[in-house]
Amino acid sequence: MRTKQRQVGLPAWIFVPATLGAALVLLPLVGLVSRVEWGSFLELVTSESAMTALSLSLRTSVVATVLCVLLGVPMALVLARTSFRGQGLVRSLVLLPLVLPPVVGGIALLYTFGRRGLLGDELDALGIRIAFSTTAVVLAQTFVSLPFLVVSLEGSLRSAGARYEEVAASLGARPTTVFRRVTLPLVLPGLVSGAVLSFARALGEFGATITFAGSLEGSTRTLPLFIYNLRVVDPDAAVAMSLVLVAVAVLVIALARPGRSTW
């Protein structure tokens, strides 16, 4: 019979800063909800421009998340399961977008893939134009989202340890088989959480996108950029679309939360 885990009591004073912190997060959301024009809400959020921006954001965020998984899983495995000179520096650089202002990331991408960038001549010779295109949106979203998957999966790999993988290898399993049959199932919850968080970060990306991709309706104007433009010309629509983005973000965070069955 499973016994109920005993909870340790908290000092009473802990609830004061906890409540203040919750208020700091929740009160702006309450302010946002209070400004919504509910009578015209559906009309505002279902306009052609709004649906175009939302569709573009969802499509590019999905592609960016797929790229994060394809690139981030190997990166996390190398960082968690190997040891090499300069590993700490490499890890710091990989996670740099977590603390780097997004607009700086956008400038770095522009001077790498832009026409006058590091790879500009080579890309022009191949007839490839990346900056200020939908591809630029995906690259900007991937740049800022990739560290979320790497840090989440690396933590899961270190917590799980390597003992099961060592046992499988000692029984003759090849490295690829160990990775596919042991490692991935073992860290799947961490991988899913990292992928969902990467998607959420990509969906809300603004600074790197507007710097590297611009704000062209139908090709680079994602939902955050659309809201930014609306706040001047149509504040009511900006508030309504902001609420939509908040709702999507809450849903994504709920999906990524471990133990969400306790809700």
Coordinates of C-alpha atoms in Angstrom, one line a residue:
M1 CA 0.0 0.0 0.0
R2 CA 1.4 3.4 -1.0
T3 CA 1.9 5.8 1.9
K4 CA 1.1 9.4 1.6
Q5 CA 4.2 11.6 1.5
R6 CA 4.5 13.9 4.5
Q7 CA 4.9 17.5 3.6
V8 CA 7.4 19.7 5.5
G9 CA 5.9 23.0 6.8
L10 CA 7.1 26.3 5.6
P11 CA 8.0 29.4 7.7
A12 CA 5.0 31.8 7.8
W13 CA 7.1 34.7 6.4
I14 CA 7.8 32.8 3.2
F15 CA 4.3 33.4 2.0
V16 CA 4.7 37.2 2.0
P17 CA 7.4 37.5 -0.7
A18 CA 5.8 34.5 -2.5
T19 CA 2.5 36.5 -2.6
L20 CA 4.3 39.7 -3.8
G21 CA 6.0 37.7 -6.5
A22 CA 2.7 36.2 -7.7
A23 CA 1.1 39.6 -7.7
L24 CA 3.9 41.0 -9.8
V25 CA 3.2 38.4 -12.4
L26 CA -0.6 38.3 -12.2
L27 CA -1.6 41.9 -11.8
P28 CA -0.3 42.9 -15.3
L29 CA -2.4 40.1 -16.7
V30 CA -5.4 41.3 -14.8
G31 CA -4.8 44.8 -16.2
L32 CA -4.6 43.3 -19.7
V33 CA -7.9 41.4 -19.3
S34 CA -9.6 44.5 -17.9
R35 CA -8.8 46.4 -21.1
V36 CA -10.3 43.8 -23.5
E37 CA -13.3 44.9 -25.5
W38 CA -15.2 41.7 -25.1
G39 CA -18.0 42.8 -27.4
S40 CA -15.7 43.0 -30.4
F41 CA -13.2 40.4 -29.2
L42 CA -13.9 37.7 -31.8
E43 CA -14.0 40.2 -34.6
L44 CA -10.6 41.7 -33.6
V45 CA -8.8 38.3 -33.2
T46 CA -10.2 36.8 -36.4
S47 CA -9.4 39.5 -38.8
E48 CA -7.5 38.5 -41.9
S49 CA -4.3 40.2 -40.8
A50 CA -4.5 38.6 -37.4
M51 CA -5.1 35.1 -38.7
T52 CA -2.2 35.5 -41.2
A53 CA 0.2 36.6 -38.4
L54 CA -1.0 33.8 -36.1
S55 CA -0.7 31.2 -38.9
L56 CA 2.8 32.3 -39.7
S57 CA 3.8 32.2 -36.1
L58 CA 2.5 28.7 -35.6
R59 CA 4.1 27.4 -38.8
T60 CA 7.5 28.9 -38.2
S61 CA 7.5 28.0 -34.5
V62 CA 6.8 24.3 -35.4
V63 CA 9.7 24.3 -37.9
A64 CA 12.0 26.0 -35.4
T65 CA 11.1 23.4 -32.8
V66 CA 11.9 20.6 -35.2
L67 CA 15.3 22.1 -35.9
C68 CA 15.9 22.5 -32.1
V69 CA 15.2 18.8 -31.6
L70 CA 17.4 17.7 -34.5
L71 CA 20.3 19.9 -33.4
G72 CA 19.7 20.2 -29.7
V73 CA 19.5 16.5 -28.9
P74 CA 23.1 15.7 -30.2
M75 CA 24.4 18.9 -28.5
A76 CA 22.9 17.9 -25.1
L77 CA 24.3 14.4 -25.5
V78 CA 27.8 15.7 -26.3
L79 CA 27.7 18.1 -23.3
A80 CA 26.3 15.5 -20.8
R81 CA 28.0 12.3 -21.9
T82 CA 31.5 13.4 -23.0
S83 CA 34.4 15.4 -21.5
F84 CA 36.8 17.5 -23.6
R85 CA 39.1 20.5 -23.2
G86 CA 37.2 23.7 -23.2
Q87 CA 33.8 22.0 -22.6
G88 CA 32.8 24.7 -20.1
L89 CA 33.4 27.5 -22.7
V90 CA 31.5 25.6 -25.4
R91 CA 28.6 25.1 -23.0
S92 CA 28.6 28.8 -22.1
L93 CA 28.5 29.8 -25.8
V94 CA 25.8 27.3 -26.6
L95 CA 23.6 28.7 -23.9
L96 CA 24.5 32.3 -24.6
P97 CA 21.2 33.2 -26.3
L98 CA 19.5 32.6 -23.0
V99 CA 21.0 35.8 -21.6
L100 CA 21.8 37.7 -24.8
P101 CA 19.4 40.5 -25.8
P102 CA 17.4 39.1 -28.8
V103 CA 18.1 42.2 -30.8
V104 CA 21.9 41.5 -30.5
G105 CA 21.2 37.9 -31.7
G106 CA 19.3 39.4 -34.7
I107 CA 22.3 41.7 -35.6
A108 CA 24.6 38.7 -35.3
L109 CA 22.4 36.7 -37.7
L110 CA 22.1 39.6 -40.1
Y111 CA 25.9 40.0 -40.3
T112 CA 26.3 36.2 -40.8
F113 CA 23.5 35.4 -43.3
G114 CA 22.7 38.9 -44.7
R115 CA 23.9 40.1 -48.2
R116 CA 26.9 41.9 -46.6
G117 CA 27.3 39.2 -44.0
L118 CA 30.0 36.6 -43.3
L119 CA 28.3 34.1 -45.7
G120 CA 26.6 36.7 -47.9
D121 CA 28.8 36.3 -51.0
E122 CA 28.6 32.5 -50.9
L123 CA 24.8 32.6 -50.5
D124 CA 24.4 35.1 -53.3
A125 CA 26.4 32.9 -55.6
L126 CA 24.0 30.0 -54.9
G127 CA 21.0 32.4 -55.4
I128 CA 19.9 32.0 -51.8
R129 CA 18.4 35.0 -49.9
I130 CA 17.8 34.5 -46.2
A131 CA 17.6 37.9 -44.5
F132 CA 14.1 39.4 -44.5
S133 CA 12.4 36.2 -45.5
T134 CA 10.4 33.5 -43.8
T135 CA 13.6 31.5 -43.5
A136 CA 15.1 34.3 -41.5
V137 CA 12.1 34.1 -39.1
V138 CA 12.8 30.4 -38.5
L139 CA 16.5 30.9 -38.0
A140 CA 15.9 33.7 -35.5
Q141 CA 13.4 31.6 -33.6
T142 CA 15.8 28.6 -33.6
F143 CA 18.7 30.7 -32.4
V144 CA 16.8 31.9 -29.3
S145 CA 15.0 28.6 -28.6
L146 CA 17.7 26.1 -29.0
P147 CA 19.3 26.6 -25.6
F148 CA 16.0 25.9 -23.9
L149 CA 16.0 22.4 -25.3
V150 CA 19.7 21.8 -24.7
V151 CA 19.6 22.9 -21.0
S152 CA 16.5 20.9 -20.3
L153 CA 17.7 17.7 -22.0
E154 CA 21.2 18.0 -20.6
G155 CA 19.7 18.2 -17.1
S156 CA 17.6 15.1 -17.7
L157 CA 20.6 13.2 -19.0
R158 CA 22.8 14.1 -16.0
S159 CA 20.0 13.2 -13.6
A160 CA 19.3 9.9 -15.2
G161 CA 23.0 8.9 -15.1
A162 CA 24.7 6.5 -17.5
R163 CA 24.4 3.2 -15.7
Y164 CA 21.6 1.8 -17.9
E165 CA 23.5 2.8 -21.0
E166 CA 26.7 1.2 -19.6
V167 CA 24.8 -2.1 -19.0
A168 CA 23.4 -2.1 -22.5
A169 CA 26.8 -1.5 -24.0
S170 CA 28.3 -4.3 -21.8
L171 CA 25.7 -6.6 -23.3
G172 CA 27.0 -5.8 -26.8
A173 CA 24.5 -3.1 -27.9
R174 CA 26.0 -0.7 -30.4
P175 CA 26.1 3.1 -29.6
T176 CA 23.2 3.9 -31.9
T177 CA 21.1 1.1 -30.5
V178 CA 21.9 2.3 -26.9
F179 CA 20.9 5.8 -27.9
R180 CA 17.6 4.7 -29.6
R181 CA 16.5 1.9 -27.2
V182 CA 17.9 3.2 -23.8
T183 CA 18.9 6.9 -23.8
L184 CA 15.9 8.4 -25.6
P185 CA 13.2 6.5 -23.7
L186 CA 15.0 7.3 -20.4
V187 CA 15.0 11.1 -21.0
L188 CA 11.8 11.4 -23.1
P189 CA 10.0 13.6 -20.5
G190 CA 12.9 16.0 -20.4
L191 CA 13.0 16.0 -24.2
V192 CA 9.2 16.7 -24.5
S193 CA 9.4 19.5 -21.9
G194 CA 12.4 21.1 -23.7
A195 CA 10.7 20.9 -27.1
V196 CA 7.5 22.5 -25.7
L197 CA 9.5 25.3 -24.0
S198 CA 11.4 25.8 -27.3
F199 CA 8.1 26.1 -29.1
A200 CA 6.8 28.7 -26.6
R201 CA 10.0 30.7 -26.9
A202 CA 9.9 30.6 -30.6
L203 CA 6.2 31.7 -30.6
G204 CA 7.0 34.8 -28.5
E205 CA 10.2 35.8 -30.3
F206 CA 10.4 39.5 -31.2
G207 CA 13.8 41.2 -31.1
A208 CA 15.9 38.9 -33.3
T209 CA 13.0 38.5 -35.7
I210 CA 12.4 42.1 -36.4
T211 CA 16.1 42.8 -36.7
F212 CA 17.0 39.9 -39.0
A213 CA 13.7 39.3 -40.8
G214 CA 11.8 42.6 -40.7
S215 CA 8.1 42.9 -40.5
L216 CA 6.6 42.0 -43.9
E217 CA 2.9 41.0 -43.8
G218 CA 2.4 37.4 -44.8
S219 CA 6.1 36.4 -44.8
T220 CA 7.9 37.7 -41.7
R221 CA 5.3 39.5 -39.6
T222 CA 4.7 37.0 -36.8
L223 CA 2.1 37.6 -34.1
P224 CA 4.4 39.5 -31.7
L225 CA 5.4 41.9 -34.5
F226 CA 1.8 42.2 -35.5
I227 CA 0.8 43.2 -31.9
Y228 CA 3.7 45.7 -31.8
N229 CA 2.4 47.4 -34.9
L230 CA -1.2 47.3 -33.7
R231 CA -0.5 49.1 -30.4
V232 CA -0.2 52.4 -32.2
V233 CA -3.0 52.1 -34.9
D234 CA -5.5 50.0 -33.1
P235 CA -4.9 49.5 -29.3
D236 CA -8.1 47.5 -28.8
A237 CA -6.9 44.9 -31.4
A238 CA -3.5 44.9 -29.8
V239 CA -4.9 44.1 -26.4
A240 CA -7.1 41.3 -27.9
M241 CA -4.3 39.7 -29.7
S242 CA -2.0 40.0 -26.7
L243 CA -4.6 38.0 -24.7
V244 CA -4.6 35.3 -27.4
L245 CA -0.8 35.1 -27.2
V246 CA -1.0 34.9 -23.4
A247 CA -3.6 32.1 -23.6
V248 CA -1.4 30.1 -26.0
A249 CA 1.6 30.6 -23.7
V250 CA -0.3 29.4 -20.7
L251 CA -1.5 26.3 -22.5
V252 CA 2.1 25.6 -23.7
I253 CA 3.5 26.0 -20.2
A254 CA 0.8 23.7 -18.8
L255 CA 1.7 21.0 -21.3
A256 CA 5.4 21.3 -20.4
R257 CA 4.8 21.2 -16.6
P258 CA 5.9 18.0 -15.0
G259 CA 3.2 16.3 -12.9
R260 CA 0.4 18.3 -14.5
S261 CA -2.0 15.5 -13.7
T262 CA -2.1 16.9 -10.1
W263 CA -4.0 20.0 -11.4

